[in-house]
mmCIF file with all atom_site columns, C-alpha atoms in Angstrom:
data_model
loop_
_atom_site.group_PDB
_atom_site.id
_atom_site.type_symbol
_atom_site.label_atom_id
_atom_site.label_alt_id
_atom_site.label_comp_id
_atom_site.label_asym_id
_atom_site.label_entity_id
_atom_site.label_seq_id
_atom_site.pdbx_PDB_ins_code
_atom_site.Cartn_x
_atom_site.Cartn_y
_atom_site.Cartn_z
_atom_site.occupancy
_atom_site.B_iso_or_equiv
_atom_site.pdbx_formal_charge
_atom_site.auth_seq_id
_atom_site.auth_comp_id
_atom_site.auth_asym_id
_atom_site.auth_atom_id
_atom_site.pdbx_PDB_model_num
ATOM 1  C CA . MET C 1 1  ? -11.638 -4.902  -3.465  1.00 95.00 ? 1  MET C CA 1
ATOM 2  C CA . LYS C 1 2  ? -8.855  -5.389  -0.955  1.00 97.00 ? 2  LYS C CA 1
ATOM 3  C CA . TYR C 1 3  ? -5.455  -3.857  -1.498  1.00 97.00 ? 3  TYR C CA 1
ATOM 4  C CA . ILE C 1 4  ? -2.119  -3.942  0.536   1.00 97.00 ? 4  ILE C CA 1
ATOM 5  C CA . ALA C 1 5  ? 0.470   -1.228  0.494   1.00 96.00 ? 5  ALA C CA 1
ATOM 6  C CA . THR C 1 6  ? 4.073   -1.720  1.788   1.00 95.00 ? 6  THR C CA 1
ATOM 7  C CA . PHE C 1 7  ? 6.438   0.988   2.826   1.00 94.00 ? 7  PHE C CA 1
ATOM 8  C CA . TYR C 1 8  ? 10.055  1.968   3.281   1.00 93.00 ? 8  TYR C CA 1
ATOM 9  C CA . SER C 1 9  ? 9.448   3.069   6.761   1.00 92.00 ? 9  SER C CA 1
ATOM 10 C CA . HIS C 1 10 ? 6.936   2.772   9.615   1.00 92.00 ? 10 HIS C CA 1
ATOM 11 C CA . PHE C 1 11 ? 6.418   6.577   9.410   1.00 93.00 ? 11 PHE C CA 1
ATOM 12 C CA . GLY C 1 12 ? 5.357   6.117   5.768   1.00 92.00 ? 12 GLY C CA 1
ATOM 13 C CA . ALA C 1 13 ? 2.605   3.646   6.786   1.00 93.00 ? 13 ALA C CA 1
ATOM 14 C CA . ILE C 1 14 ? 1.345   6.051   9.500   1.00 93.00 ? 14 ILE C CA 1
ATOM 15 C CA . ARG C 1 15 ? 1.327   8.942   7.031   1.00 92.00 ? 15 ARG C CA 1
ATOM 16 C CA . PHE C 1 16 ? -0.546  6.838   4.453   1.00 92.00 ? 16 PHE C CA 1
ATOM 17 C CA . LYS C 1 17 ? -3.243  6.089   7.051   1.00 92.00 ? 17 LYS C CA 1
ATOM 18 C CA . ARG C 1 18 ? -3.506  9.662   8.097   1.00 91.00 ? 18 ARG C CA 1
ATOM 19 C CA . GLU C 1 19 ? -3.318  11.123  4.514   1.00 88.00 ? 19 GLU C CA 1
ATOM 20 C CA . ALA C 1 20 ? -5.283  8.501   2.538   1.00 82.00 ? 20 ALA C CA 1
ATOM 21 C CA . PRO C 1 21 ? -5.027  8.864   -1.183  1.00 74.00 ? 21 PRO C CA 1
ATOM 22 C CA . GLU C 1 22 ? -8.094  10.198  -2.912  1.00 71.00 ? 22 GLU C CA 1
ATOM 23 C CA . GLY C 1 23 ? -10.102 7.714   -4.997  1.00 68.00 ? 23 GLY C CA 1
ATOM 24 C CA . GLY C 1 24 ? -12.369 5.886   -2.586  1.00 83.00 ? 24 GLY C CA 1
ATOM 25 C CA . VAL C 1 25 ? -9.680  4.420   -0.125  1.00 92.00 ? 25 VAL C CA 1
ATOM 26 C CA . THR C 1 26 ? -11.535 3.194   2.942   1.00 93.00 ? 26 THR C CA 1
ATOM 27 C CA . ASN C 1 27 ? -11.058 0.911   5.934   1.00 95.00 ? 27 ASN C CA 1
ATOM 28 C CA . ILE C 1 28 ? -7.286  1.439   6.235   1.00 96.00 ? 28 ILE C CA 1
ATOM 29 C CA . GLU C 1 29 ? -5.714  -0.919  8.743   1.00 96.00 ? 29 GLU C CA 1
ATOM 30 C CA . LEU C 1 30 ? -2.079  -1.078  9.645   1.00 96.00 ? 30 LEU C CA 1
ATOM 31 C CA . ARG C 1 31 ? -0.722  -4.576  10.079  1.00 95.00 ? 31 ARG C CA 1
ATOM 32 C CA . PRO C 1 32 ? 2.353   -6.740  9.669   1.00 94.00 ? 32 PRO C CA 1
ATOM 33 C CA . VAL C 1 33 ? 3.571   -7.311  6.158   1.00 94.00 ? 33 VAL C CA 1
ATOM 34 C CA . PRO C 1 34 ? 2.225   -10.527 4.732   1.00 92.00 ? 34 PRO C CA 1
ATOM 35 C CA . ARG C 1 35 ? 4.930   -13.221 4.337   1.00 87.00 ? 35 ARG C CA 1
ATOM 36 C CA . ASP C 1 36 ? 4.616   -13.407 0.504   1.00 89.00 ? 36 ASP C CA 1
ATOM 37 C CA . LEU C 1 37 ? 5.431   -9.637  0.175   1.00 91.00 ? 37 LEU C CA 1
ATOM 38 C CA . SER C 1 38 ? 8.728   -8.280  1.086   1.00 80.00 ? 38 SER C CA 1
ATOM 39 C CA . SER C 1 39 ? 9.152   -4.833  2.702   1.00 72.00 ? 39 SER C CA 1
ATOM 40 C CA . SER C 1 40 ? 11.833  -2.558  3.921   1.00 75.00 ? 40 SER C CA 1
ATOM 41 C CA . CYS C 1 41 ? 9.830   -2.127  7.155   1.00 83.00 ? 41 CYS C CA 1
ATOM 42 C CA . GLY C 1 42 ? 7.526   -4.582  8.847   1.00 89.00 ? 42 GLY C CA 1
ATOM 43 C CA . THR C 1 43 ? 4.310   -2.484  8.541   1.00 93.00 ? 43 THR C CA 1
ATOM 44 C CA . SER C 1 44 ? 1.799   -2.673  5.774   1.00 96.00 ? 44 SER C CA 1
ATOM 45 C CA . ALA C 1 45 ? -1.590  -1.014  5.229   1.00 96.00 ? 45 ALA C CA 1
ATOM 46 C CA . SER C 1 46 ? -4.519  -3.047  4.136   1.00 97.00 ? 46 SER C CA 1
ATOM 47 C CA . PHE C 1 47 ? -7.393  -1.045  2.646   1.00 96.00 ? 47 PHE C CA 1
ATOM 48 C CA . ASP C 1 48 ? -10.471 -1.278  0.557   1.00 96.00 ? 48 ASP C CA 1
ATOM 49 C CA . ALA C 1 49 ? -11.040 0.527   -2.784  1.00 94.00 ? 49 ALA C CA 1
ATOM 50 C CA . GLY C 1 50 ? -12.926 -0.079  -5.967  1.00 91.00 ? 50 GLY C CA 1
ATOM 51 C CA . GLU C 1 51 ? -11.678 -2.391  -8.685  1.00 89.00 ? 51 GLU C CA 1
ATOM 52 C CA . SER C 1 52 ? -10.761 0.581   -10.808 1.00 88.00 ? 52 SER C CA 1
ATOM 53 C CA . PHE C 1 53 ? -8.411  1.933   -8.175  1.00 89.00 ? 53 PHE C CA 1
ATOM 54 C CA . THR C 1 54 ? -5.149  3.199   -9.642  1.00 87.00 ? 54 THR C CA 1
ATOM 55 C CA . PHE C 1 55 ? -2.022  4.731   -8.165  1.00 86.00 ? 55 PHE C CA 1
ATOM 56 C CA . THR C 1 56 ? 0.580   6.283   -10.372 1.00 84.00 ? 56 THR C CA 1
ATOM 57 C CA . GLU C 1 57 ? 2.660   8.644   -8.287  1.00 84.00 ? 57 GLU C CA 1
ATOM 58 C CA . ASP C 1 58 ? 3.745   8.789   -4.698  1.00 86.00 ? 58 ASP C CA 1
ATOM 59 C CA . PRO C 1 59 ? 4.652   12.337  -3.707  1.00 81.00 ? 59 PRO C CA 1
ATOM 60 C CA . THR C 1 60 ? 5.958   11.151  -0.313  1.00 87.00 ? 60 THR C CA 1
ATOM 61 C CA . ASP C 1 61 ? 8.388   8.530   -1.733  1.00 90.00 ? 61 ASP C CA 1
ATOM 62 C CA . GLU C 1 62 ? 7.381   6.275   1.147   1.00 92.00 ? 62 GLU C CA 1
ATOM 63 C CA . ILE C 1 63 ? 5.301   3.629   -0.632  1.00 93.00 ? 63 ILE C CA 1
ATOM 64 C CA . GLU C 1 64 ? 7.309   0.603   -1.770  1.00 94.00 ? 64 GLU C CA 1
ATOM 65 C CA . GLN C 1 65 ? 4.445   -1.132  -3.560  1.00 95.00 ? 65 GLN C CA 1
ATOM 66 C CA . ILE C 1 66 ? 0.632   -1.498  -3.758  1.00 95.00 ? 66 ILE C CA 1
ATOM 67 C CA . VAL C 1 67 ? -0.941  -4.879  -4.624  1.00 96.00 ? 67 VAL C CA 1
ATOM 68 C CA . ALA C 1 68 ? -4.426  -6.022  -5.190  1.00 96.00 ? 68 ALA C CA 1
ATOM 69 C CA . VAL C 1 69 ? -5.369  -9.103  -3.302  1.00 97.00 ? 69 VAL C CA 1
ATOM 70 C CA . THR C 1 70 ? -6.783  -11.699 -5.802  1.00 95.00 ? 70 THR C CA 1
ATOM 71 C CA . GLU C 1 71 ? -7.892  -15.321 -5.485  1.00 94.00 ? 71 GLU C CA 1
ATOM 72 C CA . GLY C 1 72 ? -4.570  -16.382 -7.031  1.00 92.00 ? 72 GLY C CA 1
ATOM 73 C CA . GLY C 1 73 ? -2.439  -14.199 -4.787  1.00 94.00 ? 73 GLY C CA 1
ATOM 74 C CA . TYR C 1 74 ? -1.291  -10.694 -5.375  1.00 96.00 ? 74 TYR C CA 1
ATOM 75 C CA . LYS C 1 75 ? -1.287  -8.415  -8.492  1.00 96.00 ? 75 LYS C CA 1
ATOM 76 C CA . THR C 1 76 ? 1.085   -5.426  -8.358  1.00 95.00 ? 76 THR C CA 1
ATOM 77 C CA . ILE C 1 77 ? -0.660  -2.161  -9.307  1.00 94.00 ? 77 ILE C CA 1
ATOM 78 C CA . TYR C 1 78 ? 2.170   0.211   -8.221  1.00 94.00 ? 78 TYR C CA 1
ATOM 79 C CA . GLU C 1 79 ? 5.795   -0.228  -7.639  1.00 93.00 ? 79 GLU C CA 1
ATOM 80 C CA . SER C 1 80 ? 8.160   2.522   -6.570  1.00 92.00 ? 80 SER C CA 1
ATOM 81 C CA . PRO C 1 81 ? 10.705  3.489   -9.212  1.00 88.00 ? 81 PRO C CA 1
ATOM 82 C CA . ASN C 1 82 ? 13.209  3.508   -6.209  1.00 80.00 ? 82 ASN C CA 1
ATOM 83 C CA . LYS C 1 83 ? 12.711  -0.182  -5.512  1.00 69.00 ? 83 LYS C CA 1
#
């Protein structure tokens, strides 16, 4: 399944790619944030993970949100409490 993470800073996106969360995250690609998702910075990370992928805590405080890409759009699976 495809997921997209947005970040508060470009550094956060680079760090996410370098220190991928555990749980089967693969094929991380940094790219511009899709128009339908807002972001504090212009960089997002597109990645693959299983349908059971969950994310509950961001120790870096860099991730703004993580969404699953669905046929109908996006489904939020994580949103920063700082948002």
